[in-house]
PDB file of C-alpha atoms in Angstrom:
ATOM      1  CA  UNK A 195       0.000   0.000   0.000  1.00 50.00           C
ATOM      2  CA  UNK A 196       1.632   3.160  -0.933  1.00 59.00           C
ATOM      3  CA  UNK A 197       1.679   6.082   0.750  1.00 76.00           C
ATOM      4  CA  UNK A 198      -0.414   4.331   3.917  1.00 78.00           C
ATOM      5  CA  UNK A 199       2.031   4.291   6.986  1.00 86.00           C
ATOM      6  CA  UNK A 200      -0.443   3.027   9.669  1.00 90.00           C
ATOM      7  CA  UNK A 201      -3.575   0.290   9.140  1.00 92.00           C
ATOM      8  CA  UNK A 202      -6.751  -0.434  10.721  1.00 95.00           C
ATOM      9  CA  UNK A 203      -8.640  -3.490   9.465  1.00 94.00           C
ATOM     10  CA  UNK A 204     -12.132  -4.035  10.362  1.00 94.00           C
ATOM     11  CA  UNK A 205     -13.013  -8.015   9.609  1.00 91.00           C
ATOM     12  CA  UNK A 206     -16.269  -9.374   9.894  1.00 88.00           C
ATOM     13  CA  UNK A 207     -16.985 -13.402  10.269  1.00 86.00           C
ATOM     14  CA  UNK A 208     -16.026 -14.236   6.624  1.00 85.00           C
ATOM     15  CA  UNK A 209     -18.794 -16.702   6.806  1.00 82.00           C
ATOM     16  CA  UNK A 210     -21.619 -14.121   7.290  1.00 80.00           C
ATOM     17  CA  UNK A 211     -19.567 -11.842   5.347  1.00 83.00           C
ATOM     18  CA  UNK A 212     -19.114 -13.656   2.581  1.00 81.00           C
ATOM     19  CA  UNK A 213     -23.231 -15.038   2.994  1.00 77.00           C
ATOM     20  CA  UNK A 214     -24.817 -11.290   3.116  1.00 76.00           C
ATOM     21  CA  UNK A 215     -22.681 -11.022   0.052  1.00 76.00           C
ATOM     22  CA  UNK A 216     -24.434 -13.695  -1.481  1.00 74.00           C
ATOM     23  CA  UNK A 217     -27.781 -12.880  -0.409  1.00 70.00           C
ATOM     24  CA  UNK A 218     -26.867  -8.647  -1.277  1.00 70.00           C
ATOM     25  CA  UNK A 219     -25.868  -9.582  -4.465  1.00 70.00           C
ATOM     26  CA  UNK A 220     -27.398 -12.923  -5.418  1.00 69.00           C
ATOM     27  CA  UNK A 221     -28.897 -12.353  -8.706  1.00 67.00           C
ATOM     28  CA  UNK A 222     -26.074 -10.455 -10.188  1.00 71.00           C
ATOM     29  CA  UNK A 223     -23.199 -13.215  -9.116  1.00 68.00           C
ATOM     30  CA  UNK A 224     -25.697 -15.995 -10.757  1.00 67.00           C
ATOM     31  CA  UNK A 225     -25.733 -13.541 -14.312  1.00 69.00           C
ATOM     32  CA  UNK A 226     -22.376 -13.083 -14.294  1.00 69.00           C
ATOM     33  CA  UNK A 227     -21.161 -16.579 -13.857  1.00 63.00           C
ATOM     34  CA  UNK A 228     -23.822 -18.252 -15.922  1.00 64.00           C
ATOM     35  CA  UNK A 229     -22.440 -15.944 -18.864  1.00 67.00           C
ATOM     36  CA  UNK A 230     -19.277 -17.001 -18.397  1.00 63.00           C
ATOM     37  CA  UNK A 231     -20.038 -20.319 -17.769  1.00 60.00           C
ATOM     38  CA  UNK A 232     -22.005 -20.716 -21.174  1.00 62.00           C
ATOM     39  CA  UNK A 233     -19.103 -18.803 -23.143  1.00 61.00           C
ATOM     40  CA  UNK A 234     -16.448 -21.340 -21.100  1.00 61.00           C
ATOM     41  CA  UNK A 235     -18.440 -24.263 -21.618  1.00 58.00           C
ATOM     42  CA  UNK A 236     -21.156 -25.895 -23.335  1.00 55.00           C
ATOM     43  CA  UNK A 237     -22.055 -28.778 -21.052  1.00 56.00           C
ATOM     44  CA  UNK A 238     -21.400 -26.865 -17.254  1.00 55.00           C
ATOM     45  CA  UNK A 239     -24.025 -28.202 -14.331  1.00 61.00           C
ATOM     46  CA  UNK A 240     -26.274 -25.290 -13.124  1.00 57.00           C
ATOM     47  CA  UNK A 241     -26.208 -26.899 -10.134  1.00 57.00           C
ATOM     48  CA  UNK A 242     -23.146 -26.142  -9.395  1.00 68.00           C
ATOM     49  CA  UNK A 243     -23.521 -22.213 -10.021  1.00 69.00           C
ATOM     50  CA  UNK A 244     -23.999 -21.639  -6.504  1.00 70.00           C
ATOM     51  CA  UNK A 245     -20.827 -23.072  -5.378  1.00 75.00           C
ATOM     52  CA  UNK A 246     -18.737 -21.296  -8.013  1.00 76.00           C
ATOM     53  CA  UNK A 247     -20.098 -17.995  -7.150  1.00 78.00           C
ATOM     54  CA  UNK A 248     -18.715 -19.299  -3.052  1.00 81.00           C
ATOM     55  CA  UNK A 249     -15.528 -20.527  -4.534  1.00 85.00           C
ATOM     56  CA  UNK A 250     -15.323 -16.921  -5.695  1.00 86.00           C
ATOM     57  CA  UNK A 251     -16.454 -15.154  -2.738  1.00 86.00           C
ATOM     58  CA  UNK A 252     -14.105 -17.008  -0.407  1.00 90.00           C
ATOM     59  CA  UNK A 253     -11.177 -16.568  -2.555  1.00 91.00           C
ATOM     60  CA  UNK A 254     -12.073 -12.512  -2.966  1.00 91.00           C
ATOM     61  CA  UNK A 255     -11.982 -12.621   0.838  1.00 91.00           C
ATOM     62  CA  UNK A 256      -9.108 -14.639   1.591  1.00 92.00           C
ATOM     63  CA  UNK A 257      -7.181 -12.351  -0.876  1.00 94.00           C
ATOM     64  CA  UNK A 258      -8.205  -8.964   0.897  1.00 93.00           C
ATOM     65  CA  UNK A 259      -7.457 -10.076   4.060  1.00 92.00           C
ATOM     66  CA  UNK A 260      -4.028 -11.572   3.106  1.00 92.00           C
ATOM     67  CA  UNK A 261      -3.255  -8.411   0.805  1.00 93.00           C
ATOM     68  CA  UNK A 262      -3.485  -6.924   4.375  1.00 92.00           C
ATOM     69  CA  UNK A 263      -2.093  -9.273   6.346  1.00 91.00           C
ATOM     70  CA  UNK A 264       1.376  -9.133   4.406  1.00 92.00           C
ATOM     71  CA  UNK A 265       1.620  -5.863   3.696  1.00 90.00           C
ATOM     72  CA  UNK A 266       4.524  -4.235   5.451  1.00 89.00           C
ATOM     73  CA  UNK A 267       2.757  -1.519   7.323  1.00 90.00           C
ATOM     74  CA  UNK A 268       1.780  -1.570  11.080  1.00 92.00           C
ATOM     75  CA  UNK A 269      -1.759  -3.036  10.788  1.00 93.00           C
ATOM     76  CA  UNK A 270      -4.095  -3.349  13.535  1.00 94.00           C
ATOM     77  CA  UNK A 271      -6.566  -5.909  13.215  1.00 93.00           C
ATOM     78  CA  UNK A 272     -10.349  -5.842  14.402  1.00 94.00           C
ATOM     79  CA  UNK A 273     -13.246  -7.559  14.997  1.00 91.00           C
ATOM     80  CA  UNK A 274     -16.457  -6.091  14.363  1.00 90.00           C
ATOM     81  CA  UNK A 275     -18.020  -7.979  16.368  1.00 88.00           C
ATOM     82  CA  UNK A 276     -15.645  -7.371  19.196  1.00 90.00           C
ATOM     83  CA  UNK A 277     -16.618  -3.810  18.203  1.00 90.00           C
ATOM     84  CA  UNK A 278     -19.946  -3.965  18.738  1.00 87.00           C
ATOM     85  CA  UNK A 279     -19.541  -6.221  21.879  1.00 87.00           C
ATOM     86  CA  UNK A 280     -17.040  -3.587  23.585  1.00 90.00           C
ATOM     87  CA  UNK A 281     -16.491  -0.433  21.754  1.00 91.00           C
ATOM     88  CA  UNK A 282     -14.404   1.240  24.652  1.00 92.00           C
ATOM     89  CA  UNK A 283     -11.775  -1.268  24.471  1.00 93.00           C
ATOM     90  CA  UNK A 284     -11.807  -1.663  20.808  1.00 94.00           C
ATOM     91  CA  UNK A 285     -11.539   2.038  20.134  1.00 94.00           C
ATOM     92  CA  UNK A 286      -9.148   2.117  23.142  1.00 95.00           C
ATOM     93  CA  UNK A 287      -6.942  -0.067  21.224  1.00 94.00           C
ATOM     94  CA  UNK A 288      -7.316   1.520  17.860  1.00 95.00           C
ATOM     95  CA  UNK A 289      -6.407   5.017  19.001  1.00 95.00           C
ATOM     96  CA  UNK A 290      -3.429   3.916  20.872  1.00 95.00           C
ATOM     97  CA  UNK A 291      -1.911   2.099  18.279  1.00 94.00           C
ATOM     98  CA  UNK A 292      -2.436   5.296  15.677  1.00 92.00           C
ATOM     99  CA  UNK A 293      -1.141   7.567  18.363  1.00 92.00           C
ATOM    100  CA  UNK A 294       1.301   5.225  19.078  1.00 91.00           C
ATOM    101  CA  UNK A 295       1.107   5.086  22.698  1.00 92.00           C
ATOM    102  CA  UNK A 296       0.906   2.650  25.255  1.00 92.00           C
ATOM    103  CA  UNK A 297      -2.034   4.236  26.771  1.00 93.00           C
ATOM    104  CA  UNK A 298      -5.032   6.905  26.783  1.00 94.00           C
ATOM    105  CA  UNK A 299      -5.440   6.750  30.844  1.00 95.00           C
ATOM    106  CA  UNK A 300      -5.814   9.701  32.313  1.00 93.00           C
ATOM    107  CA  UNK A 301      -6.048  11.697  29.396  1.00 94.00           C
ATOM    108  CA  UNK A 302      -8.270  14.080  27.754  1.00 95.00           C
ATOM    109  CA  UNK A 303      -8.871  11.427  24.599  1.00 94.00           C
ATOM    110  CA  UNK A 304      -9.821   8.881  27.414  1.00 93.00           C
ATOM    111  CA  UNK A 305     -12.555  11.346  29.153  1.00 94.00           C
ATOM    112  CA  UNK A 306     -13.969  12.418  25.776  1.00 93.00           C
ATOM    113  CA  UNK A 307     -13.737   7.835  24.716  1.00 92.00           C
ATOM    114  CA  UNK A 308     -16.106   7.513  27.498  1.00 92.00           C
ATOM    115  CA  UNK A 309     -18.204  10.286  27.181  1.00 90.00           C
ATOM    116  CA  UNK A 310     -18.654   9.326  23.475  1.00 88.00           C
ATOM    117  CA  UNK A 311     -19.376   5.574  24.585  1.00 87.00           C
ATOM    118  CA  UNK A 312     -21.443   6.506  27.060  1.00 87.00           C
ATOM    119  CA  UNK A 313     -24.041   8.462  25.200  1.00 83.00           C
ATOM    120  CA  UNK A 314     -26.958   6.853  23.876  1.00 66.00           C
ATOM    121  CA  UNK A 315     -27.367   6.843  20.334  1.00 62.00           C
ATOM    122  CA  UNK A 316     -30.304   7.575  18.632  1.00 55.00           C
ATOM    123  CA  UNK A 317     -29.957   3.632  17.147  1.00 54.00           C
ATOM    124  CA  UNK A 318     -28.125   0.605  17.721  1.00 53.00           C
ATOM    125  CA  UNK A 319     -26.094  -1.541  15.559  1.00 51.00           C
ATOM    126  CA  UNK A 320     -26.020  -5.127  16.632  1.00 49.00           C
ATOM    127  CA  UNK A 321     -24.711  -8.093  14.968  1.00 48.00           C
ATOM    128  CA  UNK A 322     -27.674 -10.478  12.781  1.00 48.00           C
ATOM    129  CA  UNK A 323     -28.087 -13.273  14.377  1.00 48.00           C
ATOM    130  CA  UNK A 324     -27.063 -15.244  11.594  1.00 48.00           C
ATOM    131  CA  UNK A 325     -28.075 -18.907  10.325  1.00 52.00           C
ATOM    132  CA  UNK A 326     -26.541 -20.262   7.776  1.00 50.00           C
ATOM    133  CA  UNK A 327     -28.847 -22.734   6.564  1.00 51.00           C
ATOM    134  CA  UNK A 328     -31.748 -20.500   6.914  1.00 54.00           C
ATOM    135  CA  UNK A 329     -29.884 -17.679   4.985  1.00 51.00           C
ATOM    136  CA  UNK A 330     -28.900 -21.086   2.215  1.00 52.00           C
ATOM    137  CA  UNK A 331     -32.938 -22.054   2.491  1.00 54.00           C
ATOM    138  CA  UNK A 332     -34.004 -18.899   0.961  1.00 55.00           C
ATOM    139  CA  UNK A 333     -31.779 -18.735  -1.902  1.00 59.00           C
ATOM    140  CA  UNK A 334     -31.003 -22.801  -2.763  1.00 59.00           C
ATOM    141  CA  UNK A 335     -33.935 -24.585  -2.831  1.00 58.00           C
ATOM    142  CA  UNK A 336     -31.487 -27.863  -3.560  1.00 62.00           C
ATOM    143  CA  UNK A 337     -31.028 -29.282   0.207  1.00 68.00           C
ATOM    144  CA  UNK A 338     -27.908 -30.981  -1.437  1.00 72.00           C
ATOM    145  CA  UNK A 339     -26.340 -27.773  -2.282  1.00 69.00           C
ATOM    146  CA  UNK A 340     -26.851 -26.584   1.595  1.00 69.00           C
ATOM    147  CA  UNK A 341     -24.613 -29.081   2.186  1.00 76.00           C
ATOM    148  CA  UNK A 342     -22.231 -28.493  -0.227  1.00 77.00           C
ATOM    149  CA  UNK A 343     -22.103 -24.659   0.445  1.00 77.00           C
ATOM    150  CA  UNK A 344     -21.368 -25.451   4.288  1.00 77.00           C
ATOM    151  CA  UNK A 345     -19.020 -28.015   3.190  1.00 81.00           C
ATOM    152  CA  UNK A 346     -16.813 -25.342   1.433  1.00 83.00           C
ATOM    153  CA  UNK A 347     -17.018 -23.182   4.351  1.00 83.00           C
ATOM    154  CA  UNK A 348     -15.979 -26.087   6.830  1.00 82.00           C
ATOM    155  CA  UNK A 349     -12.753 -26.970   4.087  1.00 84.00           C
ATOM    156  CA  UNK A 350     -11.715 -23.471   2.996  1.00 86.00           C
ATOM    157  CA  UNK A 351     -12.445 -21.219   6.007  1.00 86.00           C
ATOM    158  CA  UNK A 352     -11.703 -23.419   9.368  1.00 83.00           C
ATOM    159  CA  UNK A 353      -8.022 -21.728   8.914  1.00 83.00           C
ATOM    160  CA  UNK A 354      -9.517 -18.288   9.001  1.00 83.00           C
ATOM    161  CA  UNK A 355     -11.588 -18.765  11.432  1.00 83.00           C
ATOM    162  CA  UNK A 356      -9.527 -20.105  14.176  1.00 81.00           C
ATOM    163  CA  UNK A 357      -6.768 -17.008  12.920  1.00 82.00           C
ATOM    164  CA  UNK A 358      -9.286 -14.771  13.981  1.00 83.00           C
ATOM    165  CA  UNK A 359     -10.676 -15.934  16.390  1.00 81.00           C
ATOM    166  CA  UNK A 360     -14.036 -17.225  15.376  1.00 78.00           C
ATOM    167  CA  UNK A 361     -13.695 -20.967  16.581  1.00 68.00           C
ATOM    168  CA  UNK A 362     -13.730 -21.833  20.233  1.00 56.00           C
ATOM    169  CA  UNK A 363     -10.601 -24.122  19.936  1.00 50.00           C
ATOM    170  CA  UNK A 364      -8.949 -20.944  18.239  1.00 50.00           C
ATOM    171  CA  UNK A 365      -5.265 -19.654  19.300  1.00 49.00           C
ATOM    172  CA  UNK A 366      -4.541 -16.273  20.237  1.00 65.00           C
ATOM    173  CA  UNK A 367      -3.000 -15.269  16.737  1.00 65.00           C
ATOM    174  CA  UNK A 368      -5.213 -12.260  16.336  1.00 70.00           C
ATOM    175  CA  UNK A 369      -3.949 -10.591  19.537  1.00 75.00           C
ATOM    176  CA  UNK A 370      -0.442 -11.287  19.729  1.00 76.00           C
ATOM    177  CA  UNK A 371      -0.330  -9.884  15.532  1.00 73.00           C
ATOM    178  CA  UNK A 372      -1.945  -6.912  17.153  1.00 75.00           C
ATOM    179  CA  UNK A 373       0.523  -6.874  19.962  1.00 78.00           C
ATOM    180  CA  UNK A 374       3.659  -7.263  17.986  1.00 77.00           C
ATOM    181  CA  UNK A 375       1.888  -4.283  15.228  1.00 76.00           C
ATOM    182  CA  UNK A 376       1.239  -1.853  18.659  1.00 75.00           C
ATOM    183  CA  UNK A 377       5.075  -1.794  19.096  1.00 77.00           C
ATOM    184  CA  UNK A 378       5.674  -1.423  15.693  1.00 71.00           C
ATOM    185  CA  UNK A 379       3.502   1.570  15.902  1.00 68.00           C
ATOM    186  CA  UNK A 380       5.338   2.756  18.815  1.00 66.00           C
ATOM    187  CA  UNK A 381       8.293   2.953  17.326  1.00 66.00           C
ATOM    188  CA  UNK A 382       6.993   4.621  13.811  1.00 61.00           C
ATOM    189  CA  UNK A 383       5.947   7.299  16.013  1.00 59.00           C
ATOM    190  CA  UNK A 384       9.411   7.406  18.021  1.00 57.00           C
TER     191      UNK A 384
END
């Protein structure tokens, strides 16, 4: 990334991601790849469509986040829904890491954090309480290709998902890359 000295990434469960993609953009992703499909080949299953367009979702995803990932400015990862679930400690984190400072205590940033957190908004944003195979239900009609679609999840994702935190068995990988990227903003700022 050129010209960017400092990063914040905001991730999202790549499987609801990647799903409210789907559902967002459903029709257009079926268009696309059905045209393509039919110019590729003459004899393509359109059962398969749906899977091709998650192939291609997962892969867009994986890329982004590893575009990120690798590049070789500070980055500070978060969760959204960490976000959502505690936005003083979040937002704690993220300004300290731009300012480059082990911490806001005691300071005017803090007292205005907390005032800021504190007020009531005029709406709330909480996570969907998201399902999968209800989400799959409305668009596949093909109980086979439920299976299929959570299948590809299960084989391409579990990685991602423990990196960041998103399986119970996960490791800690997401906040000791955030603790090694807080020093390296430390010293960018020194």
């Amino acid at each position: 990334p050129a010209d960017i000295s400092l990063g914040v990434l905001l991730i999202k469960n790549p499987i609801e991601q990647i799903m409210s993609n789907l559902v967002l953009n459903y029709e257009k992703l079926k268009n696309c790849k059905l045209k393509v499909l039919e110019n590729k080949e003459k004899n393509f299953e359109k059962s398969e469509i749906e899977l091709n367009i998650i192939d291609g979702l997962i892969d867009d995803w994986k890329f982004f986040i590893n575009y990120w990932i690798e590049s070789p400015i500070p980055l500070y990862i978060v969760r959204y829904e960490d976000l959502i679930s505690d936005p003083e400690r979040i937002l704690r984190g993220i300004i300290q890491f731009i300012i480059g400072v082990d911490s806001i205590n005691s300071t005017l940033i803090e007292s205005r954090l907390i005032d800021i957190i504190s007020s009531k908004p005029d709406k709330s944003y909480y996570p969907v309480d998201f399902e999968l195979e209800k989400t799959s239900k409305s668009l596949f009609s093909n109980k086979n290709t439920i299976i299929k679609i959570q299948n590809r999840f299960d084989e391409q994702m579990y990685d991602f998902l423990q990196q960041f935190n998103y399986e119970e068995s996960s490791t800690k990988w997401l906040k000791e890359f955030n603790e090694t990227s807080m020093k390296s903003s430390n010293n960018f700022h020194s």
